[in-house]
Each structure stands twice: as C-alpha cells, then as structure tokens.
XYZ file of C-alpha atoms in Angstrom:
649
model
C -21.582 0.147 3.036
C -19.218 2.267 4.847
C -19.017 3.587 8.449
C -18.590 7.337 8.822
C -18.453 9.192 11.927
C -20.022 12.571 12.248
C -20.517 15.026 15.073
C -23.947 14.761 16.679
C -24.727 18.296 16.083
C -25.161 17.460 12.408
C -27.972 15.063 13.223
C -30.627 17.688 13.142
C -29.578 18.933 9.639
C -29.232 15.204 8.679
C -32.914 14.528 9.351
C -33.890 17.158 6.862
C -32.272 15.527 3.958
C -34.204 13.209 1.555
C -33.431 10.006 3.460
C -35.050 6.443 3.079
C -35.254 6.031 7.028
C -33.650 7.428 9.934
C -33.120 5.678 13.359
C -31.013 5.785 16.494
C -29.472 2.793 18.058
C -26.329 1.636 19.690
C -24.063 -0.072 17.499
C -22.615 -3.664 18.281
C -19.155 -2.190 18.084
C -19.056 1.193 19.336
C -15.651 3.000 19.111
C -15.889 4.379 22.508
C -13.253 3.793 25.158
C -13.430 3.142 28.842
C -14.258 6.627 30.176
C -16.641 7.454 27.284
C -19.017 4.425 27.622
C -21.653 6.452 28.579
C -21.734 8.550 25.565
C -24.400 8.351 23.069
C -24.089 6.826 19.688
C -26.216 6.939 16.810
C -26.733 5.079 13.348
C -28.138 6.793 10.546
C -29.307 4.846 7.426
C -29.106 7.130 4.448
C -29.817 6.522 0.619
C -27.005 9.119 -0.567
C -28.552 10.826 -3.452
C -26.339 13.683 -4.229
C -28.552 16.277 -2.771
C -27.161 19.583 -1.781
C -27.867 18.850 1.857
C -26.142 15.477 1.709
C -23.124 16.940 0.359
C -22.963 19.779 2.810
C -23.538 17.404 5.579
C -20.892 15.178 4.505
C -18.392 18.153 4.005
C -19.160 19.247 7.481
C -18.574 15.853 9.075
C -15.257 16.197 11.030
C -13.729 14.841 13.974
C -13.273 17.045 17.180
C -9.872 18.094 18.467
C -7.323 15.334 19.615
C -8.512 15.647 23.310
C -11.865 14.511 22.508
C -11.286 13.010 18.851
C -13.586 10.006 17.959
C -15.440 10.012 21.426
C -17.797 13.137 21.562
C -21.379 12.419 20.908
C -21.029 10.922 17.746
C -23.132 9.513 14.824
C -22.422 6.403 12.545
C -23.570 7.479 9.035
C -23.965 4.227 6.889
C -24.308 5.245 3.294
C -25.679 2.746 1.057
C -26.540 2.238 -2.567
C -23.588 2.093 -4.944
C -20.012 1.580 -4.027
C -18.938 5.091 -5.957
C -21.609 6.998 -3.645
C -19.903 5.502 -0.704
C -16.613 6.491 -1.891
C -17.544 9.991 -2.587
C -19.125 10.332 0.953
C -16.153 8.708 2.744
C -13.792 10.955 0.929
C -15.662 14.250 1.741
C -15.799 13.107 5.589
C -12.018 12.364 5.660
C -10.964 15.400 3.910
C -13.140 17.703 6.037
C -11.647 15.877 8.930
C -8.076 16.423 7.819
C -7.745 12.751 8.606
C -4.548 10.922 7.440
C -4.797 8.381 4.805
C -3.193 5.237 6.593
C -1.604 2.593 4.549
C 0.032 -0.529 6.110
C 2.281 -3.448 4.901
C 2.503 -6.625 6.872
C 4.787 -6.333 9.713
C 7.322 -8.825 8.294
C 8.665 -11.775 10.208
C 12.378 -11.661 11.185
C 12.993 -15.215 11.079
C 15.334 -14.572 7.964
C 16.445 -11.723 5.710
C 13.763 -10.053 3.328
C 12.908 -11.694 0.114
C 11.055 -10.627 -3.151
C 7.807 -11.715 -1.725
C 8.160 -9.206 1.213
C 9.407 -6.550 -1.163
C 6.343 -6.954 -3.358
C 3.400 -5.626 -1.123
C 5.881 -3.076 0.210
C 6.507 -1.569 -3.307
C 2.642 -1.635 -4.037
C 2.122 0.245 -0.638
C 4.629 2.842 -1.593
C 3.240 3.234 -5.115
C -0.106 3.926 -3.317
C 1.398 6.196 -0.850
C 3.066 8.473 -3.414
C -0.303 8.438 -5.570
C -2.190 9.715 -2.457
C 0.413 12.241 -1.713
C 0.175 13.607 -5.265
C -3.492 13.787 -4.449
C -2.716 16.161 -1.539
C -3.509 13.699 1.122
C -1.772 13.408 4.460
C -0.225 9.933 4.214
C 1.032 7.832 7.072
C 2.662 4.963 5.375
C 3.615 2.279 8.053
C 5.763 -0.813 7.559
C 7.812 -2.608 10.082
C 8.809 -5.985 11.711
C 7.178 -8.802 13.802
C 9.892 -9.764 16.254
C 8.256 -12.198 18.911
C 7.414 -15.858 18.640
C 8.898 -19.476 18.461
C 9.929 -19.199 15.014
C 12.221 -16.265 15.876
C 13.747 -17.952 18.978
C 14.627 -20.756 16.850
C 16.142 -18.949 14.136
C 18.238 -16.862 16.543
C 19.526 -20.047 18.059
C 20.296 -21.532 14.772
C 22.386 -18.485 14.037
C 24.194 -18.466 17.450
C 22.369 -15.247 18.413
C 20.105 -13.909 21.241
C 16.704 -13.327 20.031
C 16.955 -9.528 20.273
C 20.258 -9.470 18.627
C 18.914 -11.578 15.838
C 15.910 -9.156 15.618
C 18.088 -6.286 15.519
C 20.148 -7.424 12.572
C 17.181 -8.596 10.361
C 14.985 -5.514 11.022
C 17.904 -3.261 9.882
C 18.220 -5.549 6.777
C 14.479 -4.644 5.992
C 15.196 -0.789 6.445
C 18.070 -1.142 4.169
C 16.308 -2.715 1.437
C 13.524 -0.293 1.716
C 15.920 2.425 1.013
C 17.404 0.452 -2.104
C 13.915 0.262 -3.294
C 13.003 3.925 -2.664
C 10.313 3.115 -0.188
C 9.180 6.405 1.244
C 7.453 4.950 4.585
C 6.528 7.379 7.349
C 6.702 4.819 10.391
C 8.747 1.781 10.954
C 7.380 -0.215 13.820
C 9.194 -3.105 15.641
C 7.016 -5.396 18.083
C 10.025 -5.618 20.441
C 9.831 -1.732 21.122
C 8.681 -1.132 24.902
C 6.052 1.426 23.804
C 4.238 -1.274 21.528
C 4.458 -3.655 24.317
C 2.582 -1.496 26.593
C -0.114 -0.976 23.947
C -0.496 -4.798 23.584
C -0.731 -5.129 27.389
C -3.399 -2.400 27.700
C -5.326 -3.947 24.636
C -5.259 -7.258 26.015
C -6.414 -6.324 29.308
C -9.292 -4.379 27.920
C -10.473 -7.448 25.721
C -10.144 -9.517 29.152
C -12.250 -7.095 31.291
C -14.743 -7.101 28.264
C -15.319 -10.956 29.076
C -13.834 -12.074 25.683
C -10.736 -13.923 27.050
C -10.824 -17.265 28.973
C -8.458 -19.947 29.873
C -8.950 -23.610 28.791
C -6.896 -26.574 27.638
C -6.083 -26.969 23.894
C -4.667 -29.733 21.906
C -4.267 -29.919 17.972
C -1.873 -29.776 15.341
C 0.499 -26.738 15.332
C 2.361 -25.302 12.231
C 5.520 -23.491 13.510
C 5.740 -21.603 10.375
C 2.346 -20.127 10.422
C 2.520 -19.802 14.190
C -1.069 -21.113 14.156
C -3.084 -24.282 15.170
C -4.368 -26.194 12.146
C -7.716 -28.085 11.454
C -6.672 -31.322 10.235
C -9.192 -31.312 7.268
C -7.177 -28.287 5.847
C -3.764 -30.279 5.876
C -2.082 -32.058 3.084
C -0.720 -35.567 3.072
C 1.182 -36.629 6.281
C -0.365 -33.632 8.142
C 1.543 -31.118 6.173
C 0.751 -27.367 6.081
C -0.686 -26.573 2.647
C 1.382 -23.308 2.606
C 4.833 -24.539 3.965
C 4.702 -28.120 2.841
C 6.105 -29.198 6.340
C 4.650 -31.557 8.835
C 2.628 -30.049 11.696
C 3.277 -30.951 15.357
C 0.702 -32.182 17.784
C 0.561 -30.160 20.882
C -1.488 -29.943 24.060
C -1.109 -27.060 26.508
C -3.137 -24.831 28.826
C -3.929 -21.471 26.822
C -5.813 -18.265 27.196
C -8.451 -17.970 24.292
C -10.142 -15.222 22.426
C -13.970 -15.704 22.060
C -14.037 -15.209 18.419
C -17.362 -16.994 18.259
C -18.948 -14.172 20.157
C -18.496 -12.076 16.895
C -20.310 -14.365 14.478
C -23.331 -12.090 14.101
C -21.183 -8.688 13.693
C -18.570 -10.289 11.214
C -21.448 -11.407 9.095
C -23.049 -8.262 8.954
C -19.869 -6.464 8.250
C -19.036 -8.533 5.310
C -22.470 -8.415 3.861
C -22.958 -4.697 4.214
C -19.489 -3.326 3.345
C -18.105 -4.824 -0.066
C -14.903 -2.686 0.318
C -14.059 -4.166 3.556
C -12.089 -7.000 1.928
C -10.796 -6.538 -1.746
C -10.156 -7.854 -4.385
C -14.048 -9.175 -4.418
C -12.933 -12.904 -4.850
C -10.880 -12.545 -1.738
C -14.234 -11.279 0.007
C -15.784 -14.341 -1.037
C -13.189 -16.274 0.534
C -13.559 -14.426 3.737
C -17.386 -14.760 3.603
C -16.982 -18.519 3.266
C -14.789 -18.712 6.398
C -17.104 -16.753 8.432
C -20.135 -18.767 7.194
C -18.539 -22.096 8.224
C -18.770 -20.852 11.846
C -16.296 -19.091 13.888
C -14.031 -20.979 16.408
C -12.535 -19.421 19.590
C -8.646 -19.346 18.980
C -5.682 -19.464 21.311
C -3.851 -16.285 22.009
C -1.275 -17.366 24.357
C 1.806 -19.833 24.293
C 2.682 -21.651 27.370
C 5.931 -23.167 25.934
C 7.275 -19.838 24.122
C 9.342 -17.571 26.212
C 10.237 -14.981 23.516
C 7.355 -12.732 23.682
C 5.011 -10.319 25.458
C 4.095 -11.826 28.868
C 0.282 -12.403 29.338
C -0.792 -9.923 32.027
C -2.746 -12.597 33.981
C 0.034 -15.174 33.775
C 3.485 -14.187 33.126
C 4.594 -17.770 32.638
C 2.790 -17.436 29.170
C 3.328 -15.225 26.354
C 0.831 -13.543 24.022
C 0.225 -15.123 20.703
C 2.316 -13.472 18.045
C -0.659 -12.590 15.969
C -2.574 -11.030 18.616
C 0.600 -9.017 19.423
C 1.612 -8.064 15.841
C -1.633 -6.803 14.603
C -1.518 -4.162 17.009
C 1.638 -2.795 15.596
C -0.589 -0.973 13.068
C -1.966 1.048 16.187
C 1.133 1.551 18.138
C 3.009 2.761 15.033
C 0.804 5.781 15.223
C 1.895 6.766 18.591
C 3.319 10.456 18.794
C 6.720 10.392 20.293
C 5.960 12.968 22.699
C 2.954 11.211 24.215
C 2.417 8.502 26.560
C 2.003 5.037 24.898
C -1.600 4.542 25.525
C -4.363 3.306 23.336
C -6.052 6.482 23.360
C -3.128 8.488 22.256
C -2.446 5.962 19.424
C -6.015 6.034 18.219
C -6.408 9.679 18.121
C -3.259 9.936 16.031
C -5.318 9.013 12.778
C -6.821 5.518 13.342
C -8.553 3.650 11.599
C -6.245 2.436 8.855
C -7.292 3.295 5.314
C -5.834 -0.021 3.790
C -4.108 -3.078 4.976
C -1.941 -4.482 2.262
C -1.279 -7.937 2.890
C -0.681 -11.433 1.437
C -3.565 -13.815 0.917
C -1.817 -16.210 3.408
C -2.436 -13.824 6.359
C -5.931 -12.773 5.024
C -7.935 -14.596 7.899
C -5.736 -12.892 10.650
C -6.586 -9.429 9.012
C -10.248 -10.005 8.063
C -11.357 -12.160 10.498
C -9.303 -12.154 13.792
C -8.417 -8.493 13.411
C -11.803 -6.809 13.096
C -13.186 -9.190 15.627
C -10.394 -8.028 18.299
C -11.252 -4.296 17.463
C -14.938 -4.842 17.762
C -14.313 -6.482 21.423
C -12.010 -3.457 22.453
C -14.549 -1.060 21.021
C -12.164 0.439 18.188
C -13.040 1.678 14.593
C -12.203 -0.978 11.900
C -9.815 -0.574 9.150
C -11.553 0.550 5.946
C -10.233 -2.109 3.403
C -7.934 -5.083 3.626
C -6.404 -5.882 0.523
C -5.095 -9.510 0.092
C -2.589 -9.568 -2.739
C -1.461 -12.934 -4.517
C 1.594 -14.961 -4.318
C 4.794 -14.360 -6.208
C 5.762 -17.745 -7.336
C 8.778 -19.702 -8.527
C 8.516 -23.149 -10.095
C 4.781 -22.991 -9.337
C 5.352 -22.720 -5.572
C 4.719 -19.555 -3.485
C 7.953 -17.653 -2.757
C 8.962 -17.829 0.776
C 11.703 -18.045 3.368
C 10.473 -21.081 4.919
C 10.370 -23.153 1.463
C 13.904 -21.584 0.360
C 13.037 -20.591 -3.014
C 13.105 -16.986 -2.983
C 14.387 -14.298 -5.432
C 16.755 -11.803 -3.631
C 15.479 -8.316 -4.247
C 18.845 -6.697 -3.632
C 20.531 -8.874 -6.555
C 17.501 -7.584 -9.038
C 18.028 -3.895 -7.853
C 21.937 -4.109 -8.174
C 21.750 -5.647 -11.649
C 18.533 -3.653 -12.925
C 17.948 -0.760 -10.523
C 15.081 0.239 -8.286
C 12.735 1.638 -11.053
C 12.997 -1.591 -13.180
C 12.094 -3.768 -10.317
C 9.137 -1.643 -9.184
C 7.841 -1.257 -12.628
C 8.004 -4.906 -13.737
C 6.280 -6.306 -10.441
C 3.311 -3.859 -10.476
C 2.931 -3.624 -14.237
C 3.332 -7.550 -15.270
C 1.484 -8.835 -12.404
C -2.287 -8.039 -11.765
C -2.145 -6.984 -8.072
C -4.387 -9.452 -6.377
C -3.571 -12.567 -8.546
C -0.640 -14.827 -8.243
C 2.503 -14.196 -10.692
C 5.334 -16.041 -11.617
C 8.768 -14.533 -12.175
C 10.758 -14.872 -15.348
C 14.192 -13.129 -15.563
C 13.790 -13.194 -19.459
C 10.523 -11.682 -19.416
C 11.521 -9.072 -16.654
C 14.255 -7.851 -19.241
C 12.113 -7.817 -22.242
C 9.322 -5.847 -20.530
C 11.620 -3.271 -18.925
C 13.408 -2.698 -22.038
C 10.324 -2.474 -24.325
C 8.409 -0.144 -21.923
C 11.065 1.935 -20.079
C 13.959 1.962 -22.434
C 12.108 1.880 -25.739
C 8.758 3.381 -25.747
C 9.291 6.258 -22.795
C 13.089 6.632 -22.803
C 13.951 6.696 -26.602
C 10.723 8.767 -27.493
C 12.166 11.325 -25.015
C 15.537 11.320 -26.345
C 14.971 11.521 -29.978
C 12.345 14.234 -29.572
C 14.970 16.443 -27.536
C 17.586 15.512 -30.170
C 15.214 16.953 -32.878
C 14.711 19.953 -30.612
C 18.321 20.642 -30.179
C 19.073 20.341 -33.987
C 16.285 22.248 -35.183
C 15.200 24.843 -32.499
C 18.447 25.057 -30.348
C 16.735 23.055 -27.629
C 14.218 25.759 -26.945
C 10.299 25.195 -26.799
C 8.867 27.552 -29.534
C 5.258 27.397 -28.496
C 3.055 26.946 -25.525
C 1.795 23.250 -25.105
C -1.756 24.694 -24.556
C -1.798 25.956 -28.085
C -1.867 22.311 -29.261
C -5.222 21.488 -30.735
C -7.628 19.815 -28.348
C -8.289 17.192 -31.201
C -4.598 16.398 -31.466
C -4.398 12.539 -31.145
C -1.736 12.673 -28.423
C -3.526 15.248 -26.398
C -6.708 13.181 -26.697
C -5.017 10.022 -25.714
C -3.543 11.774 -22.661
C -6.873 13.159 -21.600
C -8.433 9.746 -22.108
C -6.236 7.887 -19.885
C -6.189 10.690 -17.077
C -10.074 10.247 -16.943
C -9.785 6.835 -15.435
C -6.158 6.668 -14.191
C -7.089 8.132 -10.488
C -9.395 5.335 -10.144
C -6.933 2.566 -11.108
C -4.601 3.897 -8.524
C -6.961 4.271 -5.906
C -8.315 0.706 -6.344
C -4.607 -0.641 -6.359
C -5.085 -1.670 -10.166
C -1.420 -0.953 -10.797
C -1.042 -3.077 -13.853
C -4.062 -1.480 -15.617
C -2.505 2.222 -14.460
C 0.695 1.353 -16.201
C -0.677 0.005 -19.108
C -2.697 3.124 -19.755
C 0.289 5.477 -18.875
C 2.356 3.630 -21.304
C -0.395 3.908 -23.988
C 0.396 7.806 -23.994
C 4.016 7.179 -24.835
C 3.009 4.675 -27.319
C 0.530 7.154 -29.021
C 3.368 9.759 -28.959
C 5.755 7.306 -30.688
C 3.075 6.736 -33.535
C 2.486 10.386 -33.788
C 6.109 11.221 -34.057
C 6.756 8.610 -36.829
C 3.304 9.798 -38.686
C 4.225 13.460 -38.704
C 8.056 12.848 -39.500
C 8.939 16.562 -38.074
C 12.551 15.768 -39.375
C 11.091 15.974 -42.884
C 8.744 18.954 -42.173
C 11.927 21.150 -40.936
C 13.361 20.930 -44.275
C 10.131 22.196 -46.254
C 9.939 25.825 -45.227
C 8.826 28.373 -42.485
C 5.204 26.904 -42.274
C 6.041 23.355 -42.182
C 8.837 23.899 -39.549
C 6.231 25.729 -37.468
C 4.256 22.767 -37.541
C 7.187 20.491 -36.834
C 8.173 22.391 -33.718
C 4.451 22.165 -32.476
C 4.763 18.409 -33.017
C 7.806 18.177 -30.820
C 6.060 20.275 -27.971
C 3.186 17.824 -28.293
C 5.407 15.005 -27.758
C 7.532 16.459 -25.017
C 4.312 17.586 -23.151
C 3.012 13.887 -23.471
C 6.240 12.673 -21.894
C 5.862 14.971 -19.218
C 2.392 13.831 -18.315
C 3.850 10.259 -18.256
C 6.367 11.238 -15.902
C 3.931 12.606 -13.352
C 1.642 9.822 -13.771
C 4.210 7.189 -13.551
C 6.023 8.705 -10.428
C 4.356 6.367 -7.868
C 5.727 3.528 -9.723
C 8.980 4.786 -10.992
C 10.023 7.673 -8.915
C 13.799 7.988 -10.097
C 13.002 7.593 -13.781
C 10.179 10.411 -13.409
C 12.771 12.581 -11.751
C 15.220 12.029 -14.546
C 12.514 12.762 -17.197
C 11.684 16.153 -15.463
C 15.374 17.197 -15.317
C 15.632 16.381 -18.894
C 12.560 18.755 -19.484
C 14.435 21.658 -17.912
C 12.777 21.497 -14.401
C 14.686 21.465 -11.059
C 14.439 18.890 -8.383
C 12.204 21.284 -6.349
C 9.964 21.440 -9.328
C 9.650 17.533 -9.066
C 9.283 17.333 -5.418
C 6.130 19.713 -5.574
C 4.299 17.910 -8.215
C 0.539 17.155 -7.634
C -1.842 15.268 -9.507
C -3.155 18.496 -11.079
C 0.240 18.440 -13.039
C -1.182 15.651 -15.057
C -3.361 18.111 -16.936
C -2.166 19.168 -20.348
C -0.438 22.634 -20.818
C 2.482 22.851 -18.289
C 5.325 23.432 -21.230
C 5.555 26.922 -22.110
C 7.181 28.981 -24.864
C 10.815 29.773 -24.034
C 11.660 26.801 -22.123
C 15.189 25.491 -22.755
C 15.991 21.646 -22.499
C 19.178 20.434 -21.399
C 21.493 18.210 -23.467
C 19.626 14.732 -23.902
C 21.029 12.063 -21.681
C 19.551 8.487 -21.372
C 16.751 8.488 -18.786
C 16.648 4.534 -18.863
C 19.453 2.668 -20.479
C 18.505 -0.747 -22.280
C 19.417 -3.763 -20.295
C 22.063 -5.794 -21.914
C 21.631 -9.620 -21.751
C 24.786 -11.288 -20.675
C 25.957 -14.222 -22.512
C 26.133 -17.306 -20.524
C 29.780 -17.662 -20.961
C 30.200 -14.146 -19.485
C 27.647 -14.356 -16.703
C 30.360 -15.317 -14.068
C 32.569 -12.581 -14.770
C 29.484 -10.039 -15.298
C 28.852 -10.266 -11.553
C 32.250 -8.628 -10.972
C 31.582 -5.680 -13.156
C 29.548 -2.644 -12.515
C 25.740 -3.240 -12.638
C 24.485 -3.345 -16.220
C 21.823 -0.980 -15.558
C 24.034 1.666 -14.203
C 27.058 2.304 -16.523
C 26.157 5.665 -16.698
C 25.391 8.832 -14.508
C 22.095 9.097 -12.852
C 20.724 11.974 -10.811
C 19.044 10.181 -7.788
C 17.415 11.660 -4.526
C 16.651 9.893 -1.427
C 13.196 8.198 -1.064
C 12.603 10.303 2.107
C 13.299 13.540 0.216
C 11.064 12.390 -2.458
C 8.384 11.721 0.031
C 8.873 15.074 1.786
C 8.408 13.347 5.263
C 9.867 12.778 8.620
C 10.493 9.104 8.824
C 10.199 7.664 12.345
C 11.233 4.532 13.758
C 9.045 3.311 16.787
C-alpha cells in the first residue's frame, strides 16, 4: 500500500467512488507539526479500479501552498490491490501536486577519501535522476557528507588535522569526484553546516517532547567503524564486527535512548502494507525479520565523543551520528532564503521518493529512520532501496578494510562513461558484484566501442560515400514492420519500468539489443552492395542507412542516463547541437526524429576501443595520456547537462 495525501474537500467526491470501504480515523503517525495537531486527519481504504471518478480524484489530489502545505485538513488515501495500481495513483497525485521527485544517496562518512563503493550508489542515483528529468519530473538529487562522530575525530588526529579541517578536505574530495563522474546532483549537504545542526536540535527536542527519548545507563560491545552497539550473537569469532572484521570494544556509559520499541506495531503495519517501502523484495524480507525479532531501544547520544552536535538536554554529550546524519535528507531541502526550521525544510518537498543506500546501513534507513519520523509526526520516504556490495577478493569493498578500488584511477584511464556503464550494466543493482579489470575492458569494448560506436561510424561512412552525408528520406517512412523499428518499439515498451525500478542492468541490456539488431540488419541488407545495383536498390540502401541511424539516435537518448557524454557525442555526430541534446525528453525515444535533408558531420569515434597495455609497458603507461582519451571529445559539465542550480548546504 502507499500513503497519499489529498485535500479534505475531495472526500465527498471520494465517497461517491466504487470503494470497498470508507472510514475515518487518526493515523498512528500523523504528519502534523506542533501548531497543527488539532487538525482532522482521515484515512480512506480504496480498492482502486480505474473508474473515471478514481482517476479524477487522484488527478485533483494536490498539496496546498507552501504556507499551509501538508498540514491543512488532510486525508490519507491508502490504495490497495496491485503494486501497479498503487504506482499509478501515487504518480497521478504527485504530478498533480507538482511535488518534486527526491532522490538521495547516503551521506558519506568522511573518515577517508571516497572509493568505488561510494561512487557506485551515486552513479545509480544520478542515472535515476537523469531518467526522471527526461520524464519531465522536477528532480531534487541530494548527496553529501556525514561529518560527525568518533571515527571522524580519530581520522583527523591520525592525519594531524583538526576535525573540521579534515572534514573540509574530504568533503571537497567527494565533490571533485562527483564532477569527474558527471554526477548531476542538486543539493550537497554537509552535516557540519550550522543550518543542519539547527534542524537536528529542533527534531531532537520534538521527539523528546513526544516522550520517545529517555536517559539510562548502557553497556555493551561497540563497533567504532559502524558507530553502533552490537549484539554479541551477531558478532564473529573474537567478538569481531561481521562487516569490518575488527574486534568490538566493551563500553558502559550514561546515554539518552530513543524508544524504538514504541513503534513495533507501526513498523509491522508499514512493512506488511507497503511492499514498495523496502526494495528489492529480498531486502524487505530481511527488514521484516529484524522487526519481527522485536525492536530494542537504541542509544542516541555519546558521553565520550566530543565531535558532534550537543544534546539539548545535556551539552556534555553529543547526538549519536546516525540520529544526526539521517536528518541531512531533510535539512538539504531548506531554501537558502528561509529560516532553518523543520517546517520550512518539510515544505520544500519532503518526503523523499527514494533513498539509495548500501545494504549494510539498511537497518538505519528502514527501521530507525521511519520510527524517528513517526515519532516526530512526519511523512515517511516512499522507498528505501538497499543495493549490494562491490567486492574484491570476496570481501566487501570499504575504507575500513583497505581493499578499495580508486574511482579516479578508473576514470582517468577509461573515462566516466565506461565506469558508469560497467557498474550499472554488469552488476544487477541490489545484488553483490565483484570487480574484474579484464572483464571491465571486455564489456566496455564490446558494448560501447563495437556494438554502438562502430555501428554509428560505419553507417555514417556509408552515408558520406553514397549520399554526401545527407539523409535522403524521413525515418518515419521506414515500415512499421522493419525489424530494427520493431526491436526499438519492443524495448521502449518496458524500458521506462526498468529505469523506474532501478533495474539498470536490464535497461542497458535492452538498449544494447537495439544496436545489436541494427548491426545484424546492416550486415544482412549489405547496403554497400545495393548502392551499386541501380537507382531502385540505391533508394532502398539509403533507407537502410536512415533506419540504422534512427535506431542509434534512440539508443543515445535511452542510454543518456547511464552514459551522458557518449550520448552527447552520438547526438553531435547525427548533426544535432548541444542545445538539442540538453532539451531531450523521453518522448524523443519514439521513432521518427531524423528528417529528410539533415546533413551529418564528418564521422569521428564516439567511443574508442580501450587498448590493453602489456605488463612490460604497464609502468610507463601510467605516464602517458589516458588510453581512453587519445582523441578529442566534446564534453559538457554535468551541471549544464542536468540544467540545474547546484547548491551546497
């Protein structure tokens, strides 16, 4: 099930729909804030059946203006039946409200520089953001850095820095890497920002006033890398953390606790009623298991940690890093011209559409975070997507383990498109995946250089030789039963769903299949021979070239969320401008854009094959130009491609 807010004035119309039942009640986690607690809240259980009234109702569902957004007499519309129906209704309501599509990555811990394990979910979030922009959505893509806690203070001390200086350096390192990887984020939040700290303070006081924070002594085993107390039954031999493979320390201290156990019933209900809240489905099963085992209150302060936000009720203690960092998703939304209050942040677009996070922090996002929001009376994120680990030598890739792959090294050697494509195409998002450089090179060469790049180049070569680089017929004139056109249409029927569900590997495979069909078609038709057989055959050959070029154009649009620079270069090769590329929408994946008379520029490689260096030359190879970039590429900045105003908060 999904929760949708609608104005109460629509309740009357809602009652006239063919519904299974209709009842009013006050939900256990109302989204009201302090001054609105007396408002009336409704819950309506509807069997969505596609009736005109239902569709009309959902289309009219919208938030009020910012001054009253989310809080005027509201209704919760819980739409059951199939997940597709729920998606339809949720989409209609969000579009009618002009609500932004909010995508978040984790806020990355700045104990060390970023590695491929942190780049991976950011690339995925960027691909989803670009896809949603093509859909016409108003996207707010949030990323940032988590900068408080004991581990940060220790890392700073080891490097001979003050904690804030250390955070500044590593946070800048992240932002620089995101630029190298063409990450088109909208908001970059740092948890040391004073506006964020005010949001955390207000939230803490709100939950305390609710009665969900209390003080008690705590003793147990603590993993400094997880910043979390551990149950002994969950540890490995010698009381080692199963994630970081390092011994946990025994600690006893006076702490403040969050009463997570108060939300056992609510979390049970959420997980059983909304199958989309945690994705993929097997991750949902994990979370359900945790909750069914019984929720235990957890410590949300640290008596021995100085580097953090002070607890409002005892400034000698600091707020637990996770109770602090999760609120970065909210504080990132704060408009710069408004006071840093929870109300202003929430009114800027909350809740998040999807949190993209690693499975190792799933418990924090799928159990702790919704309970915290329920306590404060705020809406919950729509989906928490837990991706798998990138592994090396069978172990999770991580800074704490010292077995990372440096993403800057990959980008400098192979280019951002190659890195983005390999990790999204080759690893099913949600599952674990092991990195192999040999496979990386083979996949990128076969898919991008050969299947797509070579298809475009040889077709443009034939067009220049036989047609003076001019399109001789509208692509719409290509028969609807043409195998290439059929292949493109088949892919486009399901591709939107793949991207929406973060099934990037499937999406890339399908897009690649269009180019594969184009290659087979070109070989079967052999237009180079037809051009020699007279006027009629030459006309057929010219149409064959248009068919293939239109297919490559569609590939460029469809693949642009994954390989933005490659897609741009393809578009330029097809005679379009940068402005044409930046104005693309998902509608441009429809067949028929290439028109008669368009002139193509001189063919240039859009993706040059990666040359494998011999082991003898490997040392000297690092001193030469990157092997992927020994020719001129036209590139544009990720911010320009996203057409956005990036804000650091």
